[in-house]
Amino acid sequence: MQDLDVMGTFWLPNQERIAVFGRLTFNTKDGGIVHLADTLAEITDNHERHEKGGGTRSHVLGVLHKRSYDQPVTLLDCLWLSRTKYHAHMILIGAHFATDEETVFESASIRFNDAGAWLGQDAISVEVDTALDGVERRELTARLDRPPRISTRFARGEVALDFRWSRQDIEFKSMAIEQWPQFELTYDDRTSVSKIIEDAGNIYNLMSLCTDRPGLFDRIHLYRTDLPQKALTGDEFPGTQQEIELRARLGDRSLPVDAKVLSADDVPVPFDDLGIAGLASWLDRSPGIMPIIGALLSMRHREIYSENRFLNLASAAEGLHRATVGGRYLPDSAFRRLRRELRGYLPDEHHKWFNDLFAHANSPSLADRLTGLAQELGDSAHSLVGNNVDAWVHTVKKVRNDLTHLDEDRPQYDGRDLFFLAESIFDVTRLCLLLRIGLKPESLRRIARDIRTHGNFVQVEYTIQRISPPQPEAQEIE
């Protein structure tokens, strides 16, 4: 999202006559900040000016003074920092919304910086002819072929992928053609901004898992059929919808704006391997497993302790298997009966210790769950964790158990070893998660092979050998 720095006039709902001059700034690191010449206030029923300190203002309305026109703006969930300074959690540029009931929309379009590489569809082709008969000239032909729009249903509406384009000409000098993909959400019922942000964030999370890096939000536009576009004179254009631009701190803000442009060749899981149906399934299922997704995405966080990263990934793998497979050694009723019988042999003062010890005894262990996930990938698991899956499971379990015991005698692990082990867990868990939303099984072998080629496969095997070296077989004494 682009930075913003503009002067304007701001007021609380229904208090436009005591509007305050100020300056609104926005960037993806700090969010929206409004500096005011005076505090925001209200006129009470007895015509007195009332100032409220602290807390939040759910809605602050305003007008941005652009060079040649004024533009309405709404600031949402504004945190009071001082009498003349507020932090705006969300900024809506293009209209005024005075209440939560008004701040709802029918559709949204979302653009990401890495979407083009994830989709891998280039709509612009260029042909250059060489010079003819010694004439010093070259002929160039540029062609734009927009891919068709695709869409499908999800639980609360329709999700679509479309390609848009624009053209800018400077007479006698230049012509520029730009095309971009965007994801479009059309809801069955008008939806709040926070819910739209949640859906946009879920698409972002899926893209980040597939491209293997955090991306950036380029733009989010919101629409309603009863908010048409208007001319500068205020006249409405029939059959149109006003773009309401949303600005907020979204995504991984540690990614530099000038980060390396992602190539389609660098994407481990292209969009086509999931398709629009996979995206719809993700929108429906991901809200229920957000802690697992968040732990997975911490793999690519830039500022995180290596031990925390490893423990996050181990927790994500265990959580995914528990949430989607479950598993019990005994039926719950049989386990409770067995536990009561065993507890009956102990004195009362040991019952609490026994209950804590057996709290999770009926659930599969971390080793069982890691083995189950690896088995879901079949032979492709060997491209991610090495030829000896059992050795990988044993190593991950050993390191996880050691790191959860905060005593002086626990082993110390090198940060590189923890990183490579965490990455192997990440690769296995990521593919198992994507299989659950529709990843094509026939693509699995190719994806795992590409991850092995471009990843840290050799370091994973070396790490396993260092931490859990194979034990020599016992020799019989003659």
PDB file of C-alpha atoms in Angstrom, residues 24 130 196 212 241 256 312 316 323 343 349 352 396 430:
ATOM      1  CA  LEU A  24      -3.199  12.548   8.009  1.00  0.00           C
ATOM      2  CA  THR A 130      15.210  -7.183 -36.585  1.00  0.00           C
ATOM      3  CA  ILE A 196     -13.398  -8.381   4.686  1.00  0.00           C
ATOM      4  CA  ASP A 212       7.265 -19.329   0.394  1.00  0.00           C
ATOM      5  CA  GLN A 241     -19.814   1.858  -8.014  1.00  0.00           C
ATOM      6  CA  PRO A 256      11.064  -4.118   2.232  1.00  0.00           C
ATOM      7  CA  ASN A 312       6.096 -23.095  16.559  1.00  0.00           C
ATOM      8  CA  ALA A 316       1.767 -26.530  13.903  1.00  0.00           C
ATOM      9  CA  ALA A 323      -7.454 -30.960  14.178  1.00  0.00           C
ATOM     10  CA  ARG A 343      -6.004 -44.274  40.044  1.00  0.00           C
ATOM     11  CA  GLU A 349      -2.339 -37.331  47.707  1.00  0.00           C
ATOM     12  CA  LYS A 352      -3.530 -34.848  41.074  1.00  0.00           C
ATOM     13  CA  VAL A 396      12.313 -33.718  15.855  1.00  0.00           C
ATOM     14  CA  ARG A 430       2.506 -27.117   4.487  1.00  0.00           C
TER      15      ARG A 430
END
